[in-house]
mmCIF file of C-alpha atoms in Angstrom:
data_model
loop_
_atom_site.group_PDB
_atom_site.id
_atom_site.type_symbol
_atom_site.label_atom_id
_atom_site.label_comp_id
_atom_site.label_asym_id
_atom_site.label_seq_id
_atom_site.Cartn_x
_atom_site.Cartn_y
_atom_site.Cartn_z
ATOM 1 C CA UNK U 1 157.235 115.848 123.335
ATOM 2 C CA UNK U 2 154.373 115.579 125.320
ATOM 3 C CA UNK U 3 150.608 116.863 123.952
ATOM 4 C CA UNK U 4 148.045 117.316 126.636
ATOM 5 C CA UNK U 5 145.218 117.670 125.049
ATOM 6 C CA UNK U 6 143.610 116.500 121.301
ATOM 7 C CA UNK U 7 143.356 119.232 118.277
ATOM 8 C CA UNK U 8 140.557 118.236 117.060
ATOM 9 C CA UNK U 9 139.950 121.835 115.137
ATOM 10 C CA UNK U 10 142.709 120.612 112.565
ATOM 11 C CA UNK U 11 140.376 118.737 110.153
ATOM 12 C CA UNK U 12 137.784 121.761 110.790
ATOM 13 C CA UNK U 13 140.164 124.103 109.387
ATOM 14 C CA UNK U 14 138.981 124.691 105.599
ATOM 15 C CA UNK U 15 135.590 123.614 104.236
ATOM 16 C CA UNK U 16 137.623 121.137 102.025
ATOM 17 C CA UNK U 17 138.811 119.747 104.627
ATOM 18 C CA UNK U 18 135.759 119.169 106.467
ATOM 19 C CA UNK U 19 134.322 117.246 103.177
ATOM 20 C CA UNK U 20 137.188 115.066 103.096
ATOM 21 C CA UNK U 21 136.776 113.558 106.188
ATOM 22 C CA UNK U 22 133.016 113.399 106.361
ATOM 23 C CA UNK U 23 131.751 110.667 107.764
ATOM 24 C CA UNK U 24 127.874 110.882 106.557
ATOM 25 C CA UNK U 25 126.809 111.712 103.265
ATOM 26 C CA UNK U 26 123.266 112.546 101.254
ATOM 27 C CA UNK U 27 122.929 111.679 97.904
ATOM 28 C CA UNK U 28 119.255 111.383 95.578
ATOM 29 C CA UNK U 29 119.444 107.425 96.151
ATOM 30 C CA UNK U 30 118.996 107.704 99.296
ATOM 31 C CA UNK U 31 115.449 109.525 99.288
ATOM 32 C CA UNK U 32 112.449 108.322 98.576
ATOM 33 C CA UNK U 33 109.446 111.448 97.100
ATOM 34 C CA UNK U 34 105.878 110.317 98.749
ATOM 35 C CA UNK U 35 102.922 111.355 96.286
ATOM 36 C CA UNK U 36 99.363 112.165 96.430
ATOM 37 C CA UNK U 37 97.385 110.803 93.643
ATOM 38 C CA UNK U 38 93.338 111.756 93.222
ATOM 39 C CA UNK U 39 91.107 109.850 91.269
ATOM 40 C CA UNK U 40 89.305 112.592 89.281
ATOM 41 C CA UNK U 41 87.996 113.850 85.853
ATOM 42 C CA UNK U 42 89.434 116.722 86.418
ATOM 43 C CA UNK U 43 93.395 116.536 84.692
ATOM 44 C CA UNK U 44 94.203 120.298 86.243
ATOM 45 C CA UNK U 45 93.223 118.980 89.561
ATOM 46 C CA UNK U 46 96.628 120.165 92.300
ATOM 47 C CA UNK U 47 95.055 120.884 95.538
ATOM 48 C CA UNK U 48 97.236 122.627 98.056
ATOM 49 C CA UNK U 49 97.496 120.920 101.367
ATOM 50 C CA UNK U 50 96.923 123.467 103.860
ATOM 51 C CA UNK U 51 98.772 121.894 106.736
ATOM 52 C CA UNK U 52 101.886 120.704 104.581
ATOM 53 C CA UNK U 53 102.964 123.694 102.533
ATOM 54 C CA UNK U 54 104.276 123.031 99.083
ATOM 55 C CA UNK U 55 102.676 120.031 99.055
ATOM 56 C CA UNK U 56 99.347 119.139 96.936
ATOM 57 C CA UNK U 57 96.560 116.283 95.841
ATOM 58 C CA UNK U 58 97.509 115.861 92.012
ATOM 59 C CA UNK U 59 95.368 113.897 89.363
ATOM 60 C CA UNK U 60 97.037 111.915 87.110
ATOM 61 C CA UNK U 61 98.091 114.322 84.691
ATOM 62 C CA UNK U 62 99.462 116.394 87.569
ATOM 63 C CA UNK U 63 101.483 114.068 89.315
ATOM 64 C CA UNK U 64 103.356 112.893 85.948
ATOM 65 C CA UNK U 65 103.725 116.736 85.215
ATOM 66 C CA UNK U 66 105.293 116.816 89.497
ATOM 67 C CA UNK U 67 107.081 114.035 88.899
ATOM 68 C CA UNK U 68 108.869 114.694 85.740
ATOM 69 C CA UNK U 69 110.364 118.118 87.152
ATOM 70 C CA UNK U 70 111.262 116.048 90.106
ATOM 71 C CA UNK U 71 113.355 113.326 87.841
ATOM 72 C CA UNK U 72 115.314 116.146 85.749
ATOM 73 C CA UNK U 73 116.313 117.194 89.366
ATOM 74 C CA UNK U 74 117.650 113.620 89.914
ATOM 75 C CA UNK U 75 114.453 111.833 91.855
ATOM 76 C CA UNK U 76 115.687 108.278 91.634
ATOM 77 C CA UNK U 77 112.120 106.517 93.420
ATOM 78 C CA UNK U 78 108.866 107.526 94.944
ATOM 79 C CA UNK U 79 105.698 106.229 97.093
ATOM 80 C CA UNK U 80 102.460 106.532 95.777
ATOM 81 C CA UNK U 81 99.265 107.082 98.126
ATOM 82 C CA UNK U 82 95.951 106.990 96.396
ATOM 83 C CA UNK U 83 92.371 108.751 97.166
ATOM 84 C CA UNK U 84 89.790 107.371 95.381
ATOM 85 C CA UNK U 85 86.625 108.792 94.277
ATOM 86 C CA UNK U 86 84.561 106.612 96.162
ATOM 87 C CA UNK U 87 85.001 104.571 99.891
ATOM 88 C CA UNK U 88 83.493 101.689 101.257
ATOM 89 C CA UNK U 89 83.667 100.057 104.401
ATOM 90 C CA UNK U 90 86.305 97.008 102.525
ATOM 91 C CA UNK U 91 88.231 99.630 100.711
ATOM 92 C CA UNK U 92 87.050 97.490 97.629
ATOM 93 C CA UNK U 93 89.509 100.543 95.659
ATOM 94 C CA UNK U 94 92.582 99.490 97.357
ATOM 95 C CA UNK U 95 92.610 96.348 95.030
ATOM 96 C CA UNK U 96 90.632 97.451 92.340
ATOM 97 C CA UNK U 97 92.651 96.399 88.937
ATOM 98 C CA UNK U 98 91.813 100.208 87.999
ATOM 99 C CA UNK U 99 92.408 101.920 91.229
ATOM 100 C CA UNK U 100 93.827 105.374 91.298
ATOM 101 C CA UNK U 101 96.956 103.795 92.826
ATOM 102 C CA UNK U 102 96.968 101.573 90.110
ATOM 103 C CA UNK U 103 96.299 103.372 87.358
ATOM 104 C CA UNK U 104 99.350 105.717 88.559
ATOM 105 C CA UNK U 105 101.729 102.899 88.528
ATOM 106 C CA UNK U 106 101.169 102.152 85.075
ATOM 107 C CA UNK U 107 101.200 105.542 83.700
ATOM 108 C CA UNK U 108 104.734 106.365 85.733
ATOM 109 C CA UNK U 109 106.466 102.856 84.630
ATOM 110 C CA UNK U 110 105.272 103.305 80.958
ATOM 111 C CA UNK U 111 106.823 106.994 81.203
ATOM 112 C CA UNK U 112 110.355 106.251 83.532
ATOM 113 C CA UNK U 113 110.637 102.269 84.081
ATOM 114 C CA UNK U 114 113.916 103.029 85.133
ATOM 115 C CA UNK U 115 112.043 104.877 87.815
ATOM 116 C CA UNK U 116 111.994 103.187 91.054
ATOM 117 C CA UNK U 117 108.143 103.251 91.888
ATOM 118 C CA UNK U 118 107.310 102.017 95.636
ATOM 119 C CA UNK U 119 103.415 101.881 96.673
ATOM 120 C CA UNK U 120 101.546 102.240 100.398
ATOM 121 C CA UNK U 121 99.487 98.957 101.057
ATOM 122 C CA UNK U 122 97.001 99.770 103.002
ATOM 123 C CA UNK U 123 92.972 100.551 103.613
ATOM 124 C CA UNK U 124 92.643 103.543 105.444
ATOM 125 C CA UNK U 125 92.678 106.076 102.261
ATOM 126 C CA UNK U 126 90.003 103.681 100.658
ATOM 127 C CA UNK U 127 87.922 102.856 103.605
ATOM 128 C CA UNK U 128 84.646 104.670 104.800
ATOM 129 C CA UNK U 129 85.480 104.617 108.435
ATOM 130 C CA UNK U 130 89.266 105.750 107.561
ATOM 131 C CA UNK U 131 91.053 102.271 109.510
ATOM 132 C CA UNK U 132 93.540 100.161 108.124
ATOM 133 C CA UNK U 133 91.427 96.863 108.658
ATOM 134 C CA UNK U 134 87.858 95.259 108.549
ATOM 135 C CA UNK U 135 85.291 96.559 111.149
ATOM 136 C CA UNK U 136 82.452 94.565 113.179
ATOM 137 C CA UNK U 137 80.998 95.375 116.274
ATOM 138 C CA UNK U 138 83.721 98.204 116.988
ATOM 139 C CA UNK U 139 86.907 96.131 116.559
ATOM 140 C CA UNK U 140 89.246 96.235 114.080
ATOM 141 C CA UNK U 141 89.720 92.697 112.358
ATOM 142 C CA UNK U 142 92.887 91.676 112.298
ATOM 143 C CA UNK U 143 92.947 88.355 110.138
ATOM 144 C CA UNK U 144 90.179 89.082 108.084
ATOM 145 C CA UNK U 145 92.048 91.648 107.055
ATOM 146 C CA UNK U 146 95.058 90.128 105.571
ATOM 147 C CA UNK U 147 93.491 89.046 102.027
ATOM 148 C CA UNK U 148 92.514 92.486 101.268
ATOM 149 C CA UNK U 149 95.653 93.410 101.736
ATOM 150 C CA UNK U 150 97.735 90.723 100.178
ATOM 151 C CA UNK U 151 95.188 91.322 97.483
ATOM 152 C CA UNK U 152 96.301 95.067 97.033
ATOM 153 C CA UNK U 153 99.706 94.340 97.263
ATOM 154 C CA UNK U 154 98.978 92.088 94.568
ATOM 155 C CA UNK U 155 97.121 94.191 92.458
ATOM 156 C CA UNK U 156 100.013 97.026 92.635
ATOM 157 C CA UNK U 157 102.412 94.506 91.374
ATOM 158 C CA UNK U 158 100.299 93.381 88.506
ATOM 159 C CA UNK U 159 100.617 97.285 87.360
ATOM 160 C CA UNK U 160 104.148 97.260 87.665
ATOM 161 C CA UNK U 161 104.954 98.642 91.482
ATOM 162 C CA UNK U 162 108.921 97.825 92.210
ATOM 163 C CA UNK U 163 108.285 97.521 95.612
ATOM 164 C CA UNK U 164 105.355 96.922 98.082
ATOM 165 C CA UNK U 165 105.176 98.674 101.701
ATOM 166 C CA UNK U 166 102.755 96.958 103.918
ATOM 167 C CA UNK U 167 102.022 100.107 106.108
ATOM 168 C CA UNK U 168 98.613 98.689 107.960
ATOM 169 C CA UNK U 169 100.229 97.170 111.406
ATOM 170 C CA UNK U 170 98.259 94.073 111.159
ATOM 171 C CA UNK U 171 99.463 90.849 112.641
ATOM 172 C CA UNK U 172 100.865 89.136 110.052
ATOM 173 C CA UNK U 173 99.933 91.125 106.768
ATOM 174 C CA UNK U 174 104.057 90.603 105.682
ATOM 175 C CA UNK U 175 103.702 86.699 105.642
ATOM 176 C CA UNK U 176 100.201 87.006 103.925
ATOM 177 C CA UNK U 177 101.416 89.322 101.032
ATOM 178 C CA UNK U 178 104.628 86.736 100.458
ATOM 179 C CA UNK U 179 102.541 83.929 99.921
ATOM 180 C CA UNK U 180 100.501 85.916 97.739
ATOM 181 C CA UNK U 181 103.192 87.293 95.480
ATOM 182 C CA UNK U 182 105.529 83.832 95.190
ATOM 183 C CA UNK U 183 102.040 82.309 94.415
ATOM 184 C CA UNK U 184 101.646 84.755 91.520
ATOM 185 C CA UNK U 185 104.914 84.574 90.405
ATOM 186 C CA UNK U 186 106.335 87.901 91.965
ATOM 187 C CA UNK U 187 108.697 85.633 93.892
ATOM 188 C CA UNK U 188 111.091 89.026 92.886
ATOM 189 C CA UNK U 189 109.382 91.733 94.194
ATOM 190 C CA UNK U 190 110.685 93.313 97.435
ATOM 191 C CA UNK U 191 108.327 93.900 100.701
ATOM 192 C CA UNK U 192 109.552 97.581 103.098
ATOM 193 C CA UNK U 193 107.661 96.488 105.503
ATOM 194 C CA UNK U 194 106.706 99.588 108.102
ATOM 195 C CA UNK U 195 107.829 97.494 110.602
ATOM 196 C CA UNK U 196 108.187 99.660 113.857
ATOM 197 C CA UNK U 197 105.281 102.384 113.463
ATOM 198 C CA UNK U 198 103.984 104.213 116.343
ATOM 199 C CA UNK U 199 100.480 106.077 117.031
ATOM 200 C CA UNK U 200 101.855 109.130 116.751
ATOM 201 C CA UNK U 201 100.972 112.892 116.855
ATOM 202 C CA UNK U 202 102.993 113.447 113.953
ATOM 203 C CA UNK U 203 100.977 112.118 111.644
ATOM 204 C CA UNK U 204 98.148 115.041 111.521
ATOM 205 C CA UNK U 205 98.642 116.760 108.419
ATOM 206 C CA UNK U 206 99.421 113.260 106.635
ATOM 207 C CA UNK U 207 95.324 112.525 107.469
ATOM 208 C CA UNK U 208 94.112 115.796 105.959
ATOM 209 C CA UNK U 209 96.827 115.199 102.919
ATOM 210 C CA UNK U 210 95.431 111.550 102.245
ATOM 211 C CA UNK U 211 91.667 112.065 103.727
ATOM 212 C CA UNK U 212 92.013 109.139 106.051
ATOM 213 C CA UNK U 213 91.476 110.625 109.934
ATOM 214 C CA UNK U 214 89.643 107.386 111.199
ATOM 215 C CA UNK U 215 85.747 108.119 111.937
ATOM 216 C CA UNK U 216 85.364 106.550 115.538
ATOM 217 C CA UNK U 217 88.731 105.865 117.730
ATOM 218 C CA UNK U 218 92.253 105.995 116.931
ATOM 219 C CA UNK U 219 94.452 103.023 115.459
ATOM 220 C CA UNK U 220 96.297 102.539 118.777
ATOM 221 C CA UNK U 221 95.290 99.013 118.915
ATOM 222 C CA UNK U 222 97.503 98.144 115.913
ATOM 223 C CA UNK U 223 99.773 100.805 115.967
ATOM 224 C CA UNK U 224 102.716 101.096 118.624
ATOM 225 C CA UNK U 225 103.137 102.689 122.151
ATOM 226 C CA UNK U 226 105.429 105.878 121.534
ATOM 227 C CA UNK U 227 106.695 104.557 124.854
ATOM 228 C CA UNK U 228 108.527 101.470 123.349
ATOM 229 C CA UNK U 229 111.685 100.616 121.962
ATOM 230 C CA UNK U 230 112.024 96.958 122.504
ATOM 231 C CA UNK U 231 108.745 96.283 120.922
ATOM 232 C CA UNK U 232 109.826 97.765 118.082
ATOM 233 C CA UNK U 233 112.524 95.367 117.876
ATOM 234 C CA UNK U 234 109.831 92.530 118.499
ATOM 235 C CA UNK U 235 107.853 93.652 115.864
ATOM 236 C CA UNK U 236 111.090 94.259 112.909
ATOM 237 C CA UNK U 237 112.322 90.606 113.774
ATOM 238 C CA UNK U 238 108.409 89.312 113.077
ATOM 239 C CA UNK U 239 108.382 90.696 109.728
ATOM 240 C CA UNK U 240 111.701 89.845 108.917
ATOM 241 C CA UNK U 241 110.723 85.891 109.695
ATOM 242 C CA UNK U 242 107.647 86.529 107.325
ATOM 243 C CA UNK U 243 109.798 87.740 104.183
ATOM 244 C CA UNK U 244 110.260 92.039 104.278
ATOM 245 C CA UNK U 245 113.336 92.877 102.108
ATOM 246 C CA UNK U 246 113.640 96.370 104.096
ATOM 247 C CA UNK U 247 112.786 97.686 107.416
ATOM 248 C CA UNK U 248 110.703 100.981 107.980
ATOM 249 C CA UNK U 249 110.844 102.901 111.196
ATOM 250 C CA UNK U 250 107.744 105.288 111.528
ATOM 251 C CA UNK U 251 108.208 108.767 112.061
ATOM 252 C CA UNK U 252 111.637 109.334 111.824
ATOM 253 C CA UNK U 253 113.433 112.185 113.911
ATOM 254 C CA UNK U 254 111.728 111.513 117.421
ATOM 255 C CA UNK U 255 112.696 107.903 117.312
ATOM 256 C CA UNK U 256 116.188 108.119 115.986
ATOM 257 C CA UNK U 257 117.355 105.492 118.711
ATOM 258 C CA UNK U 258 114.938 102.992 117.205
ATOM 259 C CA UNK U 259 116.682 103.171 113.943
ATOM 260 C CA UNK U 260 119.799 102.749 115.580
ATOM 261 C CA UNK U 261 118.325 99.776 117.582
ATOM 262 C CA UNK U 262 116.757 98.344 114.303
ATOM 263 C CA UNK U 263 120.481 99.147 112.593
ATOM 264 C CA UNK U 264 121.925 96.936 114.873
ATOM 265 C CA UNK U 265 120.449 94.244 115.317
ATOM 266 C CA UNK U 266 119.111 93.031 111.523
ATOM 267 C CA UNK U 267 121.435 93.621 108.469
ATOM 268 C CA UNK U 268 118.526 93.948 106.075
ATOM 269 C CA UNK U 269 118.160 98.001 104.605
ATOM 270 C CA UNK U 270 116.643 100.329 106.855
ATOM 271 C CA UNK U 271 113.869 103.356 106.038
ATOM 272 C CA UNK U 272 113.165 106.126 107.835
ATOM 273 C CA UNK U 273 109.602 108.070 107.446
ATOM 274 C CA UNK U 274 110.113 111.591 107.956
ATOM 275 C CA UNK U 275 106.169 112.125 108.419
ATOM 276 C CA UNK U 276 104.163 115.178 107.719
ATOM 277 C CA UNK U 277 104.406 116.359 111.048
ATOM 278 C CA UNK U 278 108.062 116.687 111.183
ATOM 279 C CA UNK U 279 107.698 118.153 107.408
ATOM 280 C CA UNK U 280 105.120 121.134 108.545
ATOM 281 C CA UNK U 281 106.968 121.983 111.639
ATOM 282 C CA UNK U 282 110.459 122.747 109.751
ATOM 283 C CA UNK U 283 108.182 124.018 106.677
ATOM 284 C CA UNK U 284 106.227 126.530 109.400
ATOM 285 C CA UNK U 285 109.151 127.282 111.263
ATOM 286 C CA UNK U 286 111.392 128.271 107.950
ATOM 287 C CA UNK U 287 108.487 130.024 106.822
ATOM 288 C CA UNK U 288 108.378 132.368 109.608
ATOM 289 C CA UNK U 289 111.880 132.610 109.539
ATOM 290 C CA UNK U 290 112.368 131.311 112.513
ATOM 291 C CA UNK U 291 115.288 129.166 111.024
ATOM 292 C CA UNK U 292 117.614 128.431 107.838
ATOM 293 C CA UNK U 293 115.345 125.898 106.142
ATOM 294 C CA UNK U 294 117.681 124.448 103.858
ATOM 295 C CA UNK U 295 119.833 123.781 107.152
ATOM 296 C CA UNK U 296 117.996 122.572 109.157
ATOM 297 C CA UNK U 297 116.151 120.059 106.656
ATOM 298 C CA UNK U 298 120.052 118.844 105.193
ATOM 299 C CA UNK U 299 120.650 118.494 109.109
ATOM 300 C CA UNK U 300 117.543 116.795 109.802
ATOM 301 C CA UNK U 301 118.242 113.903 107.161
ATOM 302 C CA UNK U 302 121.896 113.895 108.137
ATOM 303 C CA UNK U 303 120.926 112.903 111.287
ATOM 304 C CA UNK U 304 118.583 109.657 110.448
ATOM 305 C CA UNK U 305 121.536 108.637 107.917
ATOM 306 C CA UNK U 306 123.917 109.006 110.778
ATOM 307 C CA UNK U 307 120.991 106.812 113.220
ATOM 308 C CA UNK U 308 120.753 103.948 110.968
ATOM 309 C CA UNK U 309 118.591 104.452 108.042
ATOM 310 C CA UNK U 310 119.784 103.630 104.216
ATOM 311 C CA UNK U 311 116.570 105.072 103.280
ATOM 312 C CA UNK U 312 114.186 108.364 103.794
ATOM 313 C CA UNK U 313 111.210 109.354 103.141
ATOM 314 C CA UNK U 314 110.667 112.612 103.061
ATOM 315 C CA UNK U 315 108.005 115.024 101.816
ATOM 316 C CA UNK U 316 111.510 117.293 101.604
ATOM 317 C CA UNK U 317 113.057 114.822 98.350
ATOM 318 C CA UNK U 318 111.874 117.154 95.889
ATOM 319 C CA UNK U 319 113.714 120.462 97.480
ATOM 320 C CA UNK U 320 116.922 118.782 98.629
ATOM 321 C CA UNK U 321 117.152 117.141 94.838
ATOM 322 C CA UNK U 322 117.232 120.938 93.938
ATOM 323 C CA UNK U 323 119.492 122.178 96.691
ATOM 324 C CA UNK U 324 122.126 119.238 95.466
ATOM 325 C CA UNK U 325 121.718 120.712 92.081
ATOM 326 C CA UNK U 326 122.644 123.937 92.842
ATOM 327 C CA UNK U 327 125.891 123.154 94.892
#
């Protein structure tokens, strides 16, 4: 017998079925909760985002009181981004010993140390003129630039942070934070670098969420061309010569071939940023009801695990460890 054409509706056929012979999965490991910590007196302090609903600015108190819902519901790690009370033009509270971002670390580890507790190194959030390097005359300062932040990554680590993520775009800034950590005996610690991230559109609500819109220009001198893909692979293989443990492709769903592309060509873990953008515009969209939420955000993640990524970050962790709950 003879079959002409391929019945592929056989392993369709019962909703069993169809989980036996998935090929992608989701579980909690593989998402990753970013957080907005405040430095303030105020311990009641949760201030709703307006552009990123469901999402707030939490004091200390706050943010152990949003993460420890978040852990009953299975969060297994988090990112931490910090907005101090005060800004400079070095970001001198990026590396403060103190620093909001700091003092967060230590109050999460001494709470959950099983927790897996990953901070932003950067300057924009702690800078007066909101850019991820040193200014003179205009220009953004690339070299100058890499102390400070070897010195924050440093300072995170000292407070217990399990891993570092370089997110700045400097030249460099990878190799300088290595050196810095072996030297100071966090030889262990693992770097997810944001290797590939573009200037992107997406990242709008992220600047009102973290108060770092930049006060003169835009950061496309460091950041990368939308346009490019091979770049991206320039700039992944650079870091991965200075010493990053995992990759980060930056935002996620528009540049699902450059995961792919990063996939493929390095064997280190991979990490998706599902950025505020992409958050608000399911979020607004569901809201309206203009969509299935849930369905379209499980989709939405499905689809970066099936591009590449071991890893996401997404302001959606806290909702999908809930839907998972509830199966």
């Amino acid at each position: 017998m003879v079959f002409d054409f391929h019945r592929g509706r056989r392993l369709r056929r019962t909703a069993v079925i169809r989980d036996i012979v998935r090929e992608t999965s989701l579980s909690p490991a593989d998402l990753m909760m970013p957080y907005f910590v405040v430095e303030t007196d105020d311990q009641n302090f949760k201030k709703p985002i307006s552009s990123m609903p469901g999402q707030f600015q939490l004091s200390l108190k706050q943010l152990e009181l949003q993460v420890r819902e978040a852990v009953e519901n299975g969060l297994k790690s988090l990112i931490l981004f910090g907005i101090p009370a005060e800004k400079d033009p070095v970001g001198s509270q990026a590396y403060a010993e103190e620093g909001i971002v700091q003092q967060a670390v230590k109050m999460i580890k001494g709470i959950w140390p099983d927790l897996v507790v990953c901070t932003d190194v950067c300057l924009c959030e702690f800078t007066s003129h909101g850019h991820c390097g040193l200014i003179k005359d205009g220009r953004i300062l690339n070299d100058p630039t890499l102390d400070l932040l070897a010195r924050t990554a440093l300072s995170h680590a000292k407070a217990g942070a399990d891993i570092v993520a370089p997110s700045d775009m400097m030249d460099g800034r990878v190799a300088a934070i290595r050196e810095l950590l072996d030297e100071s005996g966090f030889e262990e610690l693992p770097i997810m670098s944001y290797a590939v991230k573009y200037a992107s559109a997406y990242y709008g609500p992220f600047r009102e969420a973290a108060e770092s819109s930049p006060q003169f220009g835009d950061r496309k001198t460091y950041q990368m061309d939308p346009a490019n893909a091979r770049e991206g692979l320039r700039e992944a293989s650079a870091d991965v010569i200075e010493g990053a443990d995992i990759l980060m492709v930056k935002p996620a769903g528009p540049y699902q071939d450059v995961i792919r592309m990063v996939r493929d060509s390095f064997d280190l873990p991979v990490a998706a940023y599902q950025v505020s953008g992409e958050y608000s515009m399911i979020k607004a969209a569901g809201i309206n009801g203009w969509i299935d939420e849930k369905a379209v955000v499980l989709e939405s993640l499905i689809g970066l695990k099936r591009a590449g990524a071991d890893l996401i970050l997404t302001y959606f962790t806290e909702d999908v460890l809930k839907y998972m709950g509830n199966k």
